[in-house]
Each structure stands twice: as C-alpha cells, then as structure tokens.
Amino acid sequence: MTIGEWTAVIGLVLAMLTAVYSSMRFMVKSIMRELTPNSGKSLKDQVSRIEQRLDQLILEMAFQSKKD
C-alpha cells in the first residue's frame, strides 16, 4: 500500500472512532438527563413521588391497623 492509501485508511478509522464517540456521548447525556432530578419531569422525580406516596400509604395502613 502506498502512503496515500495508508492516510486514507487512518482517516477512515479516525472518522469512525469520532462517530462512535459522539453517539456514545449523546446517549450518555440522554440517560443522565432522565436520571437526574429536574423539577418533576424526569424518571428520578417520578420514582421519588411514588416512593413518598407509598411511604404515606404504609403509615396510614399502620395507623388503621392500630385503631382496629
């Protein structure tokens, strides 16, 4: 292979690695956006609300069973 062909191969490999890196970075940012709290719209916020409601229901059920 000539120097020009090697240069083209190396350029292709670099371009592919850059594309993979960019797509991985985009995916990680998207996932992290869902896992960090952001005023109620993220998955983390929804899970936190469900946990609070569940804790409140458990407390109410415990008080109900003590009254009976």
CSV table of N, CA, C and O in Angstrom, one decimal:
chain,number,residue,atom,x,y,z
A,1,MET,N,0.8,-1.2,0.0
A,1,MET,CA,0.0,0.0,0.0
A,1,MET,C,0.9,1.2,0.0
A,1,MET,O,1.9,1.3,0.6
A,2,THR,N,0.4,2.2,-0.7
A,2,THR,CA,1.1,3.5,-0.7
A,2,THR,C,0.8,4.4,0.5
A,2,THR,O,-0.1,4.1,1.2
A,3,ILE,N,1.5,5.4,0.6
A,3,ILE,CA,1.3,6.4,1.7
A,3,ILE,C,-0.1,7.0,1.6
A,3,ILE,O,-0.7,7.2,2.6
A,4,GLY,N,-0.5,7.3,0.4
A,4,GLY,CA,-1.8,7.9,0.3
A,4,GLY,C,-2.9,6.9,0.7
A,4,GLY,O,-3.9,7.4,1.3
A,5,GLU,N,-2.8,5.7,0.4
A,5,GLU,CA,-3.8,4.7,0.9
A,5,GLU,C,-3.8,4.5,2.4
A,5,GLU,O,-4.8,4.4,3.0
A,6,TRP,N,-2.6,4.5,3.0
A,6,TRP,CA,-2.5,4.4,4.4
A,6,TRP,C,-3.1,5.6,5.1
A,6,TRP,O,-3.8,5.5,6.1
A,7,THR,N,-2.9,6.8,4.5
A,7,THR,CA,-3.5,8.0,5.0
A,7,THR,C,-5.0,7.9,5.0
A,7,THR,O,-5.7,8.3,5.9
A,8,ALA,N,-5.5,7.4,3.9
A,8,ALA,CA,-7.0,7.3,3.7
A,8,ALA,C,-7.6,6.3,4.8
A,8,ALA,O,-8.6,6.5,5.4
A,9,VAL,N,-6.9,5.2,5.0
A,9,VAL,CA,-7.3,4.2,6.0
A,9,VAL,C,-7.3,4.8,7.4
A,9,VAL,O,-8.2,4.6,8.1
A,10,ILE,N,-6.2,5.5,7.7
A,10,ILE,CA,-6.1,6.1,9.0
A,10,ILE,C,-7.2,7.2,9.2
A,10,ILE,O,-7.9,7.3,10.3
A,11,GLY,N,-7.5,7.9,8.2
A,11,GLY,CA,-8.5,8.9,8.2
A,11,GLY,C,-9.9,8.3,8.4
A,11,GLY,O,-10.7,8.8,9.2
A,12,LEU,N,-10.1,7.2,7.7
A,12,LEU,CA,-11.4,6.5,7.9
A,12,LEU,C,-11.6,6.0,9.3
A,12,LEU,O,-12.6,6.1,9.9
A,13,VAL,N,-10.5,5.4,9.8
A,13,VAL,CA,-10.6,4.9,11.2
A,13,VAL,C,-10.9,6.0,12.2
A,13,VAL,O,-11.7,5.9,13.1
A,14,LEU,N,-10.2,7.1,12.0
A,14,LEU,CA,-10.4,8.3,12.9
A,14,LEU,C,-11.8,8.8,12.8
A,14,LEU,O,-12.5,9.1,13.8
A,15,ALA,N,-12.3,8.8,11.6
A,15,ALA,CA,-13.7,9.3,11.4
A,15,ALA,C,-14.7,8.3,12.1
A,15,ALA,O,-15.7,8.8,12.7
A,16,MET,N,-14.5,7.1,12.0
A,16,MET,CA,-15.4,6.1,12.6
A,16,MET,C,-15.3,6.2,14.1
A,16,MET,O,-16.3,6.1,14.8
A,17,LEU,N,-14.1,6.3,14.6
A,17,LEU,CA,-14.0,6.5,16.1
A,17,LEU,C,-14.6,7.7,16.6
A,17,LEU,O,-15.3,7.7,17.7
A,18,THR,N,-14.5,8.8,15.8
A,18,THR,CA,-15.2,10.1,16.2
A,18,THR,C,-16.7,9.9,16.2
A,18,THR,O,-17.4,10.4,17.1
A,19,ALA,N,-17.2,9.2,15.2
A,19,ALA,CA,-18.7,9.0,15.1
A,19,ALA,C,-19.2,8.1,16.3
A,19,ALA,O,-20.2,8.4,16.9
A,20,VAL,N,-18.4,7.1,16.7
A,20,VAL,CA,-18.8,6.2,17.8
A,20,VAL,C,-18.7,7.0,19.1
A,20,VAL,O,-19.7,7.0,19.9
A,21,TYR,N,-17.7,7.8,19.3
A,21,TYR,CA,-17.6,8.6,20.5
A,21,TYR,C,-18.7,9.6,20.6
A,21,TYR,O,-19.3,9.8,21.6
A,22,SER,N,-19.1,10.3,19.5
A,22,SER,CA,-20.1,11.3,19.5
A,22,SER,C,-21.5,10.6,19.8
A,22,SER,O,-22.3,11.2,20.6
A,23,SER,N,-21.7,9.5,19.3
A,23,SER,CA,-23.0,8.8,19.5
A,23,SER,C,-23.1,8.3,21.0
A,23,SER,O,-24.1,8.4,21.6
A,24,MET,N,-22.0,7.8,21.5
A,24,MET,CA,-22.0,7.3,22.9
A,24,MET,C,-22.2,8.5,23.8
A,24,MET,O,-22.9,8.4,24.8
A,25,ARG,N,-21.5,9.6,23.5
A,25,ARG,CA,-21.7,10.8,24.4
A,25,ARG,C,-23.1,11.3,24.4
A,25,ARG,O,-23.7,11.7,25.4
A,26,PHE,N,-23.8,11.3,23.2
A,26,PHE,CA,-25.2,11.7,23.1
A,26,PHE,C,-26.1,10.8,23.9
A,26,PHE,O,-27.0,11.2,24.6
A,27,MET,N,-25.8,9.5,23.8
A,27,MET,CA,-26.7,8.5,24.6
A,27,MET,C,-26.5,8.7,26.1
A,27,MET,O,-27.4,8.6,26.8
A,28,VAL,N,-25.2,8.9,26.5
A,28,VAL,CA,-25.0,9.0,28.0
A,28,VAL,C,-25.7,10.3,28.5
A,28,VAL,O,-26.3,10.3,29.5
A,29,LYS,N,-25.6,11.4,27.7
A,29,LYS,CA,-26.2,12.6,28.1
A,29,LYS,C,-27.7,12.4,28.2
A,29,LYS,O,-28.4,12.9,29.2
A,30,SER,N,-28.3,11.7,27.3
A,30,SER,CA,-29.8,11.5,27.3
A,30,SER,C,-30.2,10.6,28.5
A,30,SER,O,-31.2,10.9,29.2
A,31,ILE,N,-29.4,9.6,28.8
A,31,ILE,CA,-29.7,8.8,30.0
A,31,ILE,C,-29.5,9.6,31.3
A,31,ILE,O,-30.4,9.5,32.2
A,32,MET,N,-28.5,10.4,31.4
A,32,MET,CA,-28.2,11.1,32.6
A,32,MET,C,-29.3,12.2,32.8
A,32,MET,O,-29.7,12.5,33.9
A,33,ARG,N,-29.8,12.7,31.7
A,33,ARG,CA,-30.9,13.7,31.8
A,33,ARG,C,-32.2,13.1,32.5
A,33,ARG,O,-32.9,13.8,33.2
A,34,GLU,N,-32.4,11.8,32.2
A,34,GLU,CA,-33.6,11.2,32.8
A,34,GLU,C,-33.3,10.8,34.3
A,34,GLU,O,-34.3,10.6,35.0
A,35,LEU,N,-32.1,10.5,34.6
A,35,LEU,CA,-31.8,10.1,36.0
A,35,LEU,C,-31.5,11.1,37.0
A,35,LEU,O,-31.3,10.9,38.2
A,36,THR,N,-31.4,12.4,36.6
A,36,THR,CA,-31.2,13.5,37.5
A,36,THR,C,-32.5,14.3,37.7
A,36,THR,O,-33.2,14.5,36.7
A,37,PRO,N,-32.8,14.7,38.9
A,37,PRO,CA,-34.0,15.5,39.1
A,37,PRO,C,-34.0,16.8,38.3
A,37,PRO,O,-33.0,17.5,38.2
A,38,ASN,N,-35.2,17.2,37.8
A,38,ASN,CA,-35.3,18.4,37.0
A,38,ASN,C,-36.7,19.0,37.1
A,38,ASN,O,-37.4,19.1,36.1
A,39,SER,N,-37.2,19.3,38.3
A,39,SER,CA,-38.5,19.9,38.5
A,39,SER,C,-39.7,19.1,38.1
A,39,SER,O,-40.7,19.6,37.7
A,40,GLY,N,-39.6,17.8,38.2
A,40,GLY,CA,-40.7,16.9,38.1
A,40,GLY,C,-40.9,16.1,36.8
A,40,GLY,O,-41.8,15.3,36.8
A,41,LYS,N,-40.1,16.3,35.8
A,41,LYS,CA,-40.4,15.7,34.6
A,41,LYS,C,-39.5,14.5,34.3
A,41,LYS,O,-39.7,13.7,33.4
A,42,SER,N,-38.5,14.3,35.1
A,42,SER,CA,-37.5,13.2,34.9
A,42,SER,C,-38.0,11.9,35.6
A,42,SER,O,-38.9,11.9,36.4
A,43,LEU,N,-37.4,10.8,35.2
A,43,LEU,CA,-37.8,9.5,35.7
A,43,LEU,C,-37.4,9.5,37.2
A,43,LEU,O,-38.2,8.9,38.0
A,44,LYS,N,-36.3,10.1,37.6
A,44,LYS,CA,-35.9,10.2,39.0
A,44,LYS,C,-37.0,10.9,39.9
A,44,LYS,O,-37.4,10.4,40.9
A,45,ASP,N,-37.6,12.0,39.4
A,45,ASP,CA,-38.6,12.7,40.1
A,45,ASP,C,-39.9,11.9,40.2
A,45,ASP,O,-40.5,11.8,41.3
A,46,GLN,N,-40.2,11.1,39.2
A,46,GLN,CA,-41.4,10.3,39.2
A,46,GLN,C,-41.3,9.2,40.2
A,46,GLN,O,-42.2,8.9,41.0
A,47,VAL,N,-40.1,8.6,40.3
A,47,VAL,CA,-39.9,7.5,41.2
A,47,VAL,C,-39.9,8.0,42.6
A,47,VAL,O,-40.4,7.4,43.6
A,48,SER,N,-39.3,9.2,42.8
A,48,SER,CA,-39.3,9.8,44.2
A,48,SER,C,-40.8,10.1,44.6
A,48,SER,O,-41.1,9.9,45.8
A,49,ARG,N,-41.6,10.6,43.7
A,49,ARG,CA,-43.0,10.8,44.1
A,49,ARG,C,-43.7,9.5,44.5
A,49,ARG,O,-44.5,9.5,45.5
A,50,ILE,N,-43.5,8.5,43.7
A,50,ILE,CA,-44.1,7.2,44.0
A,50,ILE,C,-43.6,6.7,45.4
A,50,ILE,O,-44.4,6.2,46.1
A,51,GLU,N,-42.4,6.8,45.7
A,51,GLU,CA,-41.9,6.4,47.0
A,51,GLU,C,-42.5,7.1,48.1
A,51,GLU,O,-42.9,6.6,49.1
A,52,GLN,N,-42.7,8.4,48.0
A,52,GLN,CA,-43.3,9.2,49.0
A,52,GLN,C,-44.7,8.8,49.2
A,52,GLN,O,-45.2,8.7,50.4
A,53,ARG,N,-45.5,8.6,48.1
A,53,ARG,CA,-46.9,8.2,48.3
A,53,ARG,C,-46.9,6.8,48.9
A,53,ARG,O,-47.8,6.5,49.7
A,54,LEU,N,-46.0,5.9,48.6
A,54,LEU,CA,-46.0,4.6,49.1
A,54,LEU,C,-45.7,4.6,50.6
A,54,LEU,O,-46.4,3.9,51.4
A,55,ASP,N,-44.8,5.4,51.0
A,55,ASP,CA,-44.5,5.6,52.4
A,55,ASP,C,-45.7,6.1,53.2
A,55,ASP,O,-46.0,5.7,54.3
A,56,GLN,N,-46.4,7.1,52.6
A,56,GLN,CA,-47.5,7.7,53.3
A,56,GLN,C,-48.7,6.6,53.4
A,56,GLN,O,-49.3,6.5,54.4
A,57,LEU,N,-48.9,5.8,52.4
A,57,LEU,CA,-49.9,4.8,52.4
A,57,LEU,C,-49.5,3.7,53.5
A,57,LEU,O,-50.4,3.2,54.2
A,58,ILE,N,-48.3,3.4,53.6
A,58,ILE,CA,-47.9,2.4,54.6
A,58,ILE,C,-48.1,2.9,56.0
A,58,ILE,O,-48.6,2.2,56.9
A,59,LEU,N,-47.8,4.2,56.2
A,59,LEU,CA,-48.1,4.8,57.5
A,59,LEU,C,-49.6,4.8,57.8
A,59,LEU,O,-50.0,4.5,58.9
A,60,GLU,N,-50.4,5.2,56.8
A,60,GLU,CA,-51.8,5.2,57.0
A,60,GLU,C,-52.4,3.8,57.4
A,60,GLU,O,-53.2,3.7,58.2
A,61,MET,N,-51.9,2.8,56.7
A,61,MET,CA,-52.3,1.4,56.9
A,61,MET,C,-51.9,1.0,58.3
A,61,MET,O,-52.6,0.3,59.0
A,62,ALA,N,-50.7,1.4,58.8
A,62,ALA,CA,-50.2,1.0,60.1
A,62,ALA,C,-51.1,1.7,61.2
A,62,ALA,O,-51.5,1.0,62.2
A,63,PHE,N,-51.5,2.9,61.0
A,63,PHE,CA,-52.4,3.6,62.0
A,63,PHE,C,-53.8,3.0,61.9
A,63,PHE,O,-54.4,2.9,63.0
A,64,GLN,N,-54.3,2.6,60.8
A,64,GLN,CA,-55.6,2.0,60.7
A,64,GLN,C,-55.6,0.6,61.4
A,64,GLN,O,-56.5,0.3,62.1
A,65,SER,N,-54.5,-0.2,61.3
A,65,SER,CA,-54.5,-1.5,62.0
A,65,SER,C,-54.4,-1.3,63.5
A,65,SER,O,-54.8,-2.1,64.2
A,66,LYS,N,-53.7,-0.2,64.0
A,66,LYS,CA,-53.6,0.0,65.4
A,66,LYS,C,-55.0,0.4,66.0
A,66,LYS,O,-55.3,0.1,67.2
A,67,LYS,N,-55.8,1.1,65.2
A,67,LYS,CA,-57.1,1.6,65.7
A,67,LYS,C,-58.1,0.4,65.8
A,67,LYS,O,-58.9,0.4,66.7
A,68,ASP,N,-57.9,-0.6,65.0
A,68,ASP,CA,-58.8,-1.7,65.0
A,68,ASP,C,-58.5,-2.7,66.0
A,68,ASP,O,-58.1,-2.9,66.9
